[in-house]
Tab-separated table of C-alpha atoms in Angstrom:
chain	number	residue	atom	x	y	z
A	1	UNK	CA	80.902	156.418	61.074
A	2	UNK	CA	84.543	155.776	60.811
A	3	UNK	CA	86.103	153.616	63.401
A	4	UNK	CA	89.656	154.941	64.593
A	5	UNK	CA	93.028	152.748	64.209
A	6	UNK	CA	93.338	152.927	68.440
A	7	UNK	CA	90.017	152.643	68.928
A	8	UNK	CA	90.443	149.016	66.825
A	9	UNK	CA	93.285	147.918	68.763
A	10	UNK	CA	91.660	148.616	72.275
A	11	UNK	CA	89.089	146.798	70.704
A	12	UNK	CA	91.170	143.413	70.051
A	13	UNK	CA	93.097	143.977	73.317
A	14	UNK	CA	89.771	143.994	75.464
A	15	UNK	CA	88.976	140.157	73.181
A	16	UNK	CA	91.794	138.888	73.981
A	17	UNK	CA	91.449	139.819	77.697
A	18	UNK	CA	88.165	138.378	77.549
A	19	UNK	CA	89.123	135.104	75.871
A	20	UNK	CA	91.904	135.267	78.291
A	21	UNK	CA	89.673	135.295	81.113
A	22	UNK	CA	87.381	132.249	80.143
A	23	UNK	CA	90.158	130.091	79.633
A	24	UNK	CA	91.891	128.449	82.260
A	25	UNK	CA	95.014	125.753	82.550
A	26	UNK	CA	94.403	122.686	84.417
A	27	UNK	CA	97.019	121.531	87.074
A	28	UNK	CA	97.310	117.966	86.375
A	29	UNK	CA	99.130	115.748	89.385
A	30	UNK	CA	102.334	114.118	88.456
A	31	UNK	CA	101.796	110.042	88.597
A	32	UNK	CA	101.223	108.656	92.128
A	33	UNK	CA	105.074	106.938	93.419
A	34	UNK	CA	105.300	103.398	92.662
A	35	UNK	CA	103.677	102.061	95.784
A	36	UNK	CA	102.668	98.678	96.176
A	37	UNK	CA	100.339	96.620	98.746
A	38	UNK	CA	100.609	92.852	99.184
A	39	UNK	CA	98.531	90.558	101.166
A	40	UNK	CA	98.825	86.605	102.166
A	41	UNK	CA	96.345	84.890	104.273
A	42	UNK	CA	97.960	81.611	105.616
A	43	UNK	CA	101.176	79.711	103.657
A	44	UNK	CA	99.004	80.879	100.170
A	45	UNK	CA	100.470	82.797	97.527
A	46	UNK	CA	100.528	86.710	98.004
A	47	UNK	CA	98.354	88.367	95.664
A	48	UNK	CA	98.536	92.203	94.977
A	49	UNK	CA	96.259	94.877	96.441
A	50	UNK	CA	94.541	97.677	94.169
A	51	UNK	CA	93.105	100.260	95.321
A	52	UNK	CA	91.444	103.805	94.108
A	53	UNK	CA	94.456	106.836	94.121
A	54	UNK	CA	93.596	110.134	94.330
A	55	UNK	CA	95.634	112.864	94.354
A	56	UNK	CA	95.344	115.620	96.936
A	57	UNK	CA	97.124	119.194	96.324
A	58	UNK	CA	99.333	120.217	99.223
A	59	UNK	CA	100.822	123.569	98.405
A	60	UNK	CA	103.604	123.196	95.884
A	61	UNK	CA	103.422	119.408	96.508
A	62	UNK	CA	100.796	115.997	95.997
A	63	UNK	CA	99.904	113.508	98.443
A	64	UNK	CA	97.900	110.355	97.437
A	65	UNK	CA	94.643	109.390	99.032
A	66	UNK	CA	94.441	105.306	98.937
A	67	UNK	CA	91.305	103.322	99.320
A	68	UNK	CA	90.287	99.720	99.062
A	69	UNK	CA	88.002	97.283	100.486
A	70	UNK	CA	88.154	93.424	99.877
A	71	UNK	CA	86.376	90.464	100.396
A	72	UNK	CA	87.966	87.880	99.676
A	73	UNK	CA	89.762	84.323	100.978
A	74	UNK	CA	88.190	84.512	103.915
A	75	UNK	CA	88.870	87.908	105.494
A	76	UNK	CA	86.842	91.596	105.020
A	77	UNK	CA	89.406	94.522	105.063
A	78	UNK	CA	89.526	98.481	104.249
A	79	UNK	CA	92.344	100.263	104.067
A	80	UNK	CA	92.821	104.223	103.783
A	81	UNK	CA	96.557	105.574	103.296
A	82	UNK	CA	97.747	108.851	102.551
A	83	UNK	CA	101.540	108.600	100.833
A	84	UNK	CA	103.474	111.832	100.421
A	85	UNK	CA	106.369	111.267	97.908
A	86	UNK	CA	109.028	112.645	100.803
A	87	UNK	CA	108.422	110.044	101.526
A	88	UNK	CA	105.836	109.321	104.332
A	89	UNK	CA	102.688	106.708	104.981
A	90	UNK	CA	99.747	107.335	107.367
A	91	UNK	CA	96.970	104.821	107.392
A	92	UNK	CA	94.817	102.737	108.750
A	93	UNK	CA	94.162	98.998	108.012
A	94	UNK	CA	91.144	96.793	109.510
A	95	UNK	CA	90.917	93.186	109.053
A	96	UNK	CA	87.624	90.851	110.146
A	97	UNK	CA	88.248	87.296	109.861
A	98	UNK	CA	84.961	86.081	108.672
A	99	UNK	CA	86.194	82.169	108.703
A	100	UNK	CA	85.649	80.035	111.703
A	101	UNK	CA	88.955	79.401	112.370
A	102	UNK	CA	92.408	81.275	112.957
A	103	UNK	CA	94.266	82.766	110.434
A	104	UNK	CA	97.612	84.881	109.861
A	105	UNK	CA	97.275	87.568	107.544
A	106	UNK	CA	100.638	89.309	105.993
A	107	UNK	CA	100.079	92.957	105.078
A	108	UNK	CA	103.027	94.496	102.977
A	109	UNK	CA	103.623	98.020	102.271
A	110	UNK	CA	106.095	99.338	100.098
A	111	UNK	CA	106.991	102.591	98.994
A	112	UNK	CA	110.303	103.002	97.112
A	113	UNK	CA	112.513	105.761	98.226
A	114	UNK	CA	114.286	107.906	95.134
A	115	UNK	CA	117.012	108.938	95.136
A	116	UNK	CA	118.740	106.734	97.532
A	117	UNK	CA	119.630	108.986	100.251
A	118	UNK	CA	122.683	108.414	103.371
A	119	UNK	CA	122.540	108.423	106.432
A	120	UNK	CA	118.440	108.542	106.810
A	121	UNK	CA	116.699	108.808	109.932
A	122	UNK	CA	113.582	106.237	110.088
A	123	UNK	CA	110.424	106.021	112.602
A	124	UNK	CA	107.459	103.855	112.120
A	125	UNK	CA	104.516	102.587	114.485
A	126	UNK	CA	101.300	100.377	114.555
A	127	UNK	CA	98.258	100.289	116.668
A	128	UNK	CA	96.553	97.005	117.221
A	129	UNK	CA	93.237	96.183	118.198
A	130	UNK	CA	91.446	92.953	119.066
A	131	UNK	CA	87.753	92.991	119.117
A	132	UNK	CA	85.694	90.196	120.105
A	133	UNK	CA	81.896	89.320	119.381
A	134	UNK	CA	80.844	85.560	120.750
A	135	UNK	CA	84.313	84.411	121.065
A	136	UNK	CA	87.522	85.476	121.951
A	137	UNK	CA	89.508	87.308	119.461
A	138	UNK	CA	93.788	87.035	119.915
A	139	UNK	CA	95.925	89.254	117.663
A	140	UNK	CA	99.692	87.252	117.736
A	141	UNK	CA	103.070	86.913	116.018
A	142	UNK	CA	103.421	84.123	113.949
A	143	UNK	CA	107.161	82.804	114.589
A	144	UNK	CA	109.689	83.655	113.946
A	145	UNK	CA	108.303	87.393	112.918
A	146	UNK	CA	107.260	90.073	115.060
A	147	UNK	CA	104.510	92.073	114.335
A	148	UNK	CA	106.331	95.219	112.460
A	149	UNK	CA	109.867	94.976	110.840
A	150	UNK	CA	111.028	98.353	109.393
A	151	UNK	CA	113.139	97.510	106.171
A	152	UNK	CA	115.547	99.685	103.983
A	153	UNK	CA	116.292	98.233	100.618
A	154	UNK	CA	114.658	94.848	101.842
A	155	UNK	CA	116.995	94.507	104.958
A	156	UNK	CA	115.103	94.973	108.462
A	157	UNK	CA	116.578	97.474	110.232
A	158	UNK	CA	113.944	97.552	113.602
A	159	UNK	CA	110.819	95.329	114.822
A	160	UNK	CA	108.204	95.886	116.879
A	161	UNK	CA	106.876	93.518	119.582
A	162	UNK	CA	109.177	90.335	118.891
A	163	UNK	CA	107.308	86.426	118.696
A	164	UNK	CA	106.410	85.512	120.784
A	165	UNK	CA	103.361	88.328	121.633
A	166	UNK	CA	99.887	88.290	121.741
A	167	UNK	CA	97.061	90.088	122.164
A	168	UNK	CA	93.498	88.560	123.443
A	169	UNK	CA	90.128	90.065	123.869
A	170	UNK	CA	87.997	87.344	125.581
């Protein structure tokens, strides 16, 4: 039986389609921004916080899941964040002092804005929450900071509940 020349060419086309069909490209997310998390507990050094980053498709763009839990110096945290390169931060941090007595922690969030832009418009908040079990819990400024300060390029530009405030759950 002889085989035509067409008949060979719809042959290789319908391979390739085939071949075509089982392969597939991967999308691979671009690097997460160069975020970085910093925590001091007291007048000790700060120490950098790691945490796992996974990137979350959101349409033609990424945001970046971040997780971490630490136990460490005293204090149990977690931490969730999702970052969008645009740039924007969501998250939620919990701290448990598991000392005996007070402490100041310093949380520090930074996610570097590029290209510089001007002017910008800039909005932040925080939600605190003091929980008590057999004694009284007091969430506080330590002077002379309050307990948010919004910076651009290191300067602060707006704070949020000026020292001296406190919060107390007897």
């Amino acid at each position: 039986m002889q085989v035509s020349r067409s008949s060979k060419a719809v042959a290789s086309i319908l391979l390739l389609l085939s071949l075509a069909g089982i392969a597939s490209a991967a999308i691979v997310a671009p690097p997460a921004p160069d975020f970085r998390m910093v925590m001091q507990v007291g007048t000790t050094a700060s120490y950098p916080l790691t945490g796992t980053v996974t990137p979350i498709p959101d349409g033609d763009k990424w945001k970046y899941q971040i997780d971490g839990t630490y136990n460490q110096h005293g204090y149990e945290m977690t931490l969730q964040f999702v970052i969008e390169p645009d740039p924007s931060i969501f998250g939620n941090v919990s701290i448990r002092n598991a000392t005996a007595l007070p402490q100041d922690y310093t949380f520090t969030f930074t996610l570097p804005v590029s290209p510089g832009f001007s002017p910008s418009v800039l909005n932040g908040s925080i939600g605190l929450t003091a929980t008590a079990d057999a004694t009284p819990a007091i969430v506080a400024t330590t002077a002379p900071d309050p307990i948010y300060a919004a910076l651009i390029d290191g300067s602060t530009v707006k704070k949020l509940l000026d020292h001296p405030f406190a919060l107390s759950a007897p």
